[in-house]
CSV table of C-alpha atoms and ligand atoms in Angstrom, one decimal:
chain,number,residue,atom,x,y,z
A,1,MET,CA,11.2,-14.7,-2.1
A,2,ASN,CA,10.9,-12.8,-5.3
A,3,PRO,CA,7.2,-11.8,-5.4
A,4,HIS,CA,7.5,-11.0,-9.2
A,5,ALA,CA,7.8,-14.7,-9.8
A,6,LEU,CA,4.0,-14.8,-9.1
A,7,HIS,CA,3.5,-12.6,-12.1
A,8,LYS,CA,4.7,-15.6,-14.2
A,9,LEU,CA,1.5,-17.5,-13.4
A,10,SER,CA,-1.1,-17.2,-16.2
A,11,TYR,CA,-4.6,-15.9,-15.7
A,12,GLY,CA,-7.6,-14.6,-17.6
A,13,ILE,CA,-9.8,-11.6,-16.7
A,14,TYR,CA,-13.4,-12.3,-15.7
A,15,VAL,CA,-16.5,-10.7,-14.3
A,16,LEU,CA,-17.7,-12.6,-11.2
A,17,SER,CA,-21.3,-11.7,-10.5
A,18,ALA,CA,-24.3,-12.4,-8.3
A,19,MET,CA,-28.0,-11.3,-8.2
A,20,ASP,CA,-29.7,-10.4,-4.9
A,21,GLN,CA,-33.2,-9.1,-4.7
A,22,ASN,CA,-33.3,-8.3,-8.4
A,23,MET,CA,-30.2,-6.2,-8.2
A,24,ALA,CA,-27.0,-7.1,-10.1
A,25,TYR,CA,-23.6,-7.1,-8.3
A,26,GLY,CA,-20.2,-8.1,-9.5
A,27,CYS,CA,-16.5,-7.4,-9.7
A,28,ILE,CA,-13.4,-8.2,-11.8
A,29,ILE,CA,-11.4,-11.3,-10.9
A,30,ASN,CA,-8.5,-13.0,-12.5
A,31,THR,CA,-8.8,-16.1,-10.4
A,32,ALA,CA,-11.2,-18.7,-12.0
A,33,PHE,CA,-10.4,-22.2,-13.1
A,34,GLN,CA,-12.1,-25.5,-13.8
A,35,ILE,CA,-11.6,-28.1,-11.1
A,36,THR,CA,-13.5,-31.2,-12.3
A,37,SER,CA,-15.4,-32.1,-15.4
A,38,LYS,CA,-17.8,-34.7,-14.0
A,39,PRO,CA,-19.5,-32.9,-12.4
A,40,ALA,CA,-18.3,-29.8,-14.2
A,41,ARG,CA,-17.1,-27.4,-11.4
A,42,ILE,CA,-15.1,-24.2,-11.3
A,43,ALA,CA,-13.5,-22.3,-8.5
A,44,VAL,CA,-13.2,-18.5,-8.0
A,45,SER,CA,-11.2,-16.7,-5.4
A,46,CYS,CA,-13.1,-13.7,-3.9
A,47,ASN,CA,-11.9,-11.3,-1.3
A,48,ARG,CA,-14.1,-11.3,1.8
A,49,ASP,CA,-14.3,-7.5,1.7
A,50,ASN,CA,-15.8,-7.4,-1.8
A,51,PHE,CA,-19.5,-6.7,-1.8
A,52,THR,CA,-19.8,-9.4,-4.4
A,53,HIS,CA,-18.6,-11.9,-1.8
A,54,GLN,CA,-21.6,-11.0,0.4
A,55,LYS,CA,-24.0,-11.3,-2.5
A,56,ILE,CA,-22.7,-14.8,-3.5
A,57,LEU,CA,-23.1,-15.9,0.1
A,58,ALA,CA,-26.6,-14.5,0.2
A,59,SER,CA,-27.8,-16.0,-3.2
A,60,GLY,CA,-25.8,-19.2,-3.2
A,61,CYS,CA,-25.0,-18.7,-6.9
A,62,PHE,CA,-22.5,-16.9,-9.1
A,63,GLY,CA,-22.1,-15.9,-12.7
A,64,LEU,CA,-18.8,-15.8,-14.5
A,65,THR,CA,-18.2,-13.9,-17.8
A,66,VAL,CA,-15.0,-14.6,-19.6
A,67,LEU,CA,-14.0,-11.1,-20.9
A,68,SER,CA,-12.6,-10.7,-24.4
A,69,GLU,CA,-9.8,-8.3,-25.6
A,70,GLN,CA,-12.6,-6.1,-27.1
A,71,CYS,CA,-14.0,-5.3,-23.7
A,72,GLU,CA,-13.6,-1.6,-23.0
A,73,SER,CA,-11.2,-0.8,-20.2
A,74,ALA,CA,-13.8,1.4,-18.6
A,75,VAL,CA,-15.8,-1.7,-17.8
A,76,ILE,CA,-12.9,-3.0,-15.9
A,77,GLY,CA,-12.6,0.4,-14.2
A,78,VAL,CA,-16.1,0.3,-13.0
A,79,LEU,CA,-16.2,-3.4,-12.0
A,80,GLY,CA,-12.7,-3.7,-10.7
A,81,TYR,CA,-12.1,-0.4,-8.9
A,82,LYS,CA,-15.5,0.6,-7.5
A,83,SER,CA,-17.7,-1.3,-5.0
A,84,GLY,CA,-21.3,-2.2,-5.4
A,85,ARG,CA,-21.6,-1.1,-1.8
A,86,ASP,CA,-21.3,2.5,-3.0
A,87,THR,CA,-22.7,2.5,-6.4
A,88,ASN,CA,-24.9,0.5,-8.8
A,89,LYS,CA,-22.1,-0.7,-11.0
A,90,PHE,CA,-24.4,-2.4,-13.5
A,91,ALA,CA,-26.5,0.7,-14.1
A,92,GLY,CA,-24.6,1.7,-17.3
A,93,LEU,CA,-23.6,-1.8,-18.5
A,94,ASP,CA,-25.2,-4.0,-21.1
A,95,TRP,CA,-26.0,-7.1,-19.0
A,96,VAL,CA,-28.6,-9.9,-19.1
A,97,SER,CA,-30.0,-12.2,-16.5
A,98,GLY,CA,-28.8,-15.7,-17.1
A,99,PRO,CA,-31.4,-18.3,-18.4
A,100,GLY,CA,-30.3,-20.9,-15.9
A,101,LEU,CA,-29.9,-19.3,-12.5
A,102,GLY,CA,-30.8,-15.7,-13.2
A,103,VAL,CA,-27.3,-14.4,-12.4
A,104,PRO,CA,-26.1,-11.3,-14.2
A,105,LEU,CA,-23.9,-11.9,-17.3
A,106,LEU,CA,-22.2,-9.7,-19.8
A,107,PRO,CA,-22.3,-11.7,-23.0
A,108,LYS,CA,-21.4,-8.7,-25.3
A,109,MET,CA,-18.2,-7.9,-23.4
A,110,GLY,CA,-17.1,-11.4,-23.2
A,111,MET,CA,-16.9,-14.7,-25.1
A,112,ALA,CA,-18.3,-17.2,-22.7
A,113,THR,CA,-20.6,-17.2,-19.7
A,114,PHE,CA,-21.2,-19.6,-16.8
A,115,GLU,CA,-23.9,-19.8,-14.3
A,116,CYS,CA,-22.9,-21.7,-11.1
A,117,LYS,CA,-24.5,-23.0,-8.0
A,118,VAL,CA,-22.2,-22.8,-5.0
A,119,VAL,CA,-21.6,-26.4,-3.7
A,120,ASP,CA,-18.6,-25.7,-1.4
A,121,LYS,CA,-16.3,-23.0,-0.2
A,122,LEU,CA,-13.0,-22.7,1.5
A,123,GLU,CA,-11.9,-19.8,3.6
A,124,VAL,CA,-8.3,-18.9,2.8
A,125,GLY,CA,-7.4,-15.9,5.0
A,126,THR,CA,-8.5,-12.7,3.1
A,127,HIS,CA,-10.2,-14.7,0.4
A,128,THR,CA,-12.9,-17.4,-0.1
A,129,LEU,CA,-12.6,-20.0,-2.7
A,130,PHE,CA,-16.1,-20.6,-4.0
A,131,ILE,CA,-16.6,-23.9,-5.7
A,132,GLY,CA,-19.5,-23.7,-8.2
A,133,GLU,CA,-21.2,-26.4,-10.1
A,134,ILE,CA,-22.0,-25.3,-13.6
A,135,ALA,CA,-25.8,-25.1,-14.3
A,136,GLU,CA,-25.5,-23.3,-17.7
A,137,ALA,CA,-22.6,-22.4,-20.0
A,138,GLU,CA,-22.7,-20.5,-23.3
A,139,ILE,CA,-20.2,-19.4,-25.9
A,140,THR,CA,-21.2,-15.8,-26.7
A,141,ASN,CA,-18.5,-14.9,-29.2
A,142,ALA,CA,-16.6,-17.7,-30.8
A,143,SER,CA,-14.2,-15.6,-32.8
A,144,ALA,CA,-13.0,-13.2,-30.0
A,145,ALA,CA,-9.7,-13.7,-28.1
A,146,GLU,CA,-10.0,-14.0,-24.4
A,147,MET,CA,-8.4,-11.3,-22.3
A,148,THR,CA,-5.4,-12.6,-20.5
A,149,TYR,CA,-3.8,-11.0,-17.5
A,150,ARG,CA,-0.8,-10.3,-19.7
A,151,PHE,CA,-2.9,-8.4,-22.1
A,152,TYR,CA,-4.5,-6.4,-19.3
A,153,HIS,CA,-1.0,-5.5,-18.0
A,154,GLN,CA,0.8,-4.9,-21.2
A,155,VAL,CA,-1.9,-3.5,-23.5
A,156,LEU,CA,-4.4,-1.8,-21.2
A,157,LYS,CA,-1.5,-0.9,-18.8
A,158,GLY,CA,-3.6,-2.0,-15.8
A,159,VAL,CA,-2.4,-3.2,-12.4
A,160,ALA,CA,-3.8,-5.4,-9.7
A,161,PRO,CA,-5.7,-3.5,-7.0
A,162,LYS,CA,-5.6,-4.3,-3.3
A,163,ASN,CA,-8.3,-6.9,-3.2
A,164,ALA,CA,-6.9,-8.9,-6.1
A,165,PRO,CA,-5.0,-12.0,-4.8
A,166,THR,CA,-2.2,-11.0,-7.2
A,167,TYR,CA,-1.7,-7.5,-5.6
A,168,ILE,CA,1.9,-6.6,-4.8
A,169,GLU,CA,2.5,-3.6,-2.6
A,170,SER,CA,4.5,-0.9,-4.5
A,171,PRO,CA,6.4,1.4,-2.2
A,172,ASP,CA,7.6,3.7,-5.0
A,173,LEU,CA,4.5,4.8,-6.9
A,174,GLN,CA,6.4,8.0,-7.8
A,175,LYS,CA,8.6,7.2,-10.8
A,176,SER,CA,11.2,9.3,-12.6
A,177,GLY,CA,10.8,10.8,-16.0
A,178,GLU,CA,7.7,12.3,-17.6
A,179,LEU,CA,5.2,9.6,-16.7
A,180,TRP,CA,1.9,10.5,-15.0
A,181,LEU,CA,0.6,7.8,-12.7
A,182,CYS,CA,-2.9,7.0,-11.7
A,183,PRO,CA,-2.9,6.7,-7.9
A,184,VAL,CA,-5.7,4.1,-7.9
A,185,CYS,CA,-4.9,1.6,-10.6
A,186,GLY,CA,-1.3,2.5,-11.5
A,187,PHE,CA,-2.1,3.3,-15.2
A,188,GLU,CA,0.8,5.2,-16.6
A,189,TYR,CA,0.3,8.1,-19.0
A,190,ASP,CA,3.4,8.5,-21.1
A,191,PRO,CA,3.3,11.7,-23.2
A,192,ALA,CA,5.8,10.1,-25.6
A,193,LEU,CA,3.2,7.4,-26.4
A,194,GLY,CA,-0.1,9.3,-26.0
A,195,HIS,CA,-3.2,7.2,-25.6
A,196,GLU,CA,-6.2,6.3,-27.8
A,197,ASP,CA,-7.5,9.7,-29.1
A,198,PHE,CA,-4.4,11.5,-28.0
A,199,PRO,CA,-1.4,11.0,-30.4
A,200,PRO,CA,2.2,10.5,-29.3
A,201,GLY,CA,3.7,13.8,-28.1
A,202,THR,CA,0.5,14.9,-26.3
A,203,ALA,CA,1.6,16.5,-23.0
A,204,PHE,CA,-0.3,15.6,-19.9
A,205,ALA,CA,-1.2,19.3,-19.5
A,206,ASP,CA,-2.8,19.2,-23.0
A,207,LEU,CA,-5.2,16.4,-22.1
A,208,PRO,CA,-8.7,17.9,-21.5
A,209,GLU,CA,-9.6,18.7,-17.9
A,210,ASP,CA,-12.4,16.2,-18.0
A,211,TRP,CA,-10.1,13.4,-19.2
A,212,LEU,CA,-10.3,10.3,-17.0
A,213,CYS,CA,-8.0,7.4,-16.3
A,214,PRO,CA,-8.8,5.0,-19.1
A,215,VAL,CA,-8.6,2.0,-16.8
A,216,CYS,CA,-10.3,3.0,-13.6
A,217,GLY,CA,-12.0,6.3,-14.3
A,218,VAL,CA,-10.1,8.5,-11.8
A,219,ASP,CA,-10.1,12.2,-12.7
A,220,LYS,CA,-7.1,13.9,-14.3
A,221,GLU,CA,-6.5,16.1,-11.3
A,222,SER,CA,-5.6,13.0,-9.1
A,223,PHE,CA,-2.8,11.8,-11.3
A,224,LEU,CA,0.8,11.9,-9.8
A,225,LYS,CA,3.7,13.2,-11.8
A,226,GLY,CA,6.7,10.8,-11.9
B,1,FMN,C1,-7.4,-7.0,-13.0
B,1,FMN,C2,-8.1,-7.2,-11.6
B,1,FMN,C3,-8.1,-8.5,-11.1
B,1,FMN,C4,-8.8,-8.7,-9.9
B,1,FMN,N1,-8.8,-10.0,-9.3
B,1,FMN,C5,-9.5,-10.2,-8.2
B,1,FMN,C6,-9.7,-11.5,-7.7
B,1,FMN,O1,-9.2,-12.5,-8.3
B,1,FMN,N2,-10.4,-11.7,-6.6
B,1,FMN,C7,-10.9,-10.7,-5.9
B,1,FMN,O2,-11.5,-10.9,-4.8
B,1,FMN,N3,-10.8,-9.4,-6.3
B,1,FMN,C8,-10.2,-9.1,-7.5
B,1,FMN,N4,-10.1,-7.9,-8.0
B,1,FMN,C9,-10.6,-6.7,-7.2
B,1,FMN,C10,-12.1,-6.5,-7.3
B,1,FMN,O3,-12.5,-6.5,-8.6
B,1,FMN,C11,-12.4,-5.1,-6.6
B,1,FMN,O4,-12.0,-5.2,-5.3
B,1,FMN,C12,-13.8,-4.7,-6.7
B,1,FMN,O5,-13.8,-3.3,-6.5
B,1,FMN,C13,-14.8,-5.3,-5.8
B,1,FMN,O6,-16.1,-4.8,-6.0
B,1,FMN,P1,-17.3,-5.1,-5.1
B,1,FMN,O7,-17.1,-4.6,-3.7
B,1,FMN,O8,-18.5,-4.5,-5.8
B,1,FMN,O9,-17.4,-6.6,-5.0
B,1,FMN,C14,-9.5,-7.6,-9.2
B,1,FMN,C15,-9.5,-6.4,-9.8
B,1,FMN,C16,-8.8,-6.2,-11.0
B,1,FMN,C17,-8.9,-4.8,-11.7
């Protein structure tokens, strides 16, 4: 089996969220899709180890925000690489409580939001497929482009972490050449290309000491040289 064939499946990037005792929880997922239109239902695949999983079970509801290409990669870093078990991930985020079910939503970082009531679930090994009936849905930015998994990989240079269903184990994190690799999310800093405020030709050593991985927020010191 060539596991890279799985990368040919198309996905979007979403925030799956839940509210429990007035606290917001959530994580990044790439696995959300509509199942039926009457009644309108969508499914999401959530790893059972994710804290968000616990909170969806506890509250019986979930929120889904469709992220746009304008969403800052730091948002994906916080929601996709940290756990609500250890930190309040929503503390620094511009979120609202949905008008329908009160689930946390991120309308400014996305283009559409859904509030769903869990009506069924299917345990599939490491993950649970939650089936949600849509109670409320809004378009929050009609002109934005939705963030696809391809955009996430090719433009933001992000990779799938362990709890994503699309994760593929990489035995050789160390690569040759001048690349510097984030050990958490796999972001590659290539001095020949630079990144954002740092123009092409900026050596890794010349990045400020407080520079952080633009995808997951890991500190510069943790990066591995290829
Ligand atoms: C691009 C990307 C896609 C992801 N897709 C999924 C997914 O489909 N399902 C899932 O359970 N976790 C997925 N994850 C992993 C969770 O976001 C991650 O494990 C998160 O830290 C869980 O946080 P929590 O413990 O607060 O719920 C994905 C992460 C990223 C960055």
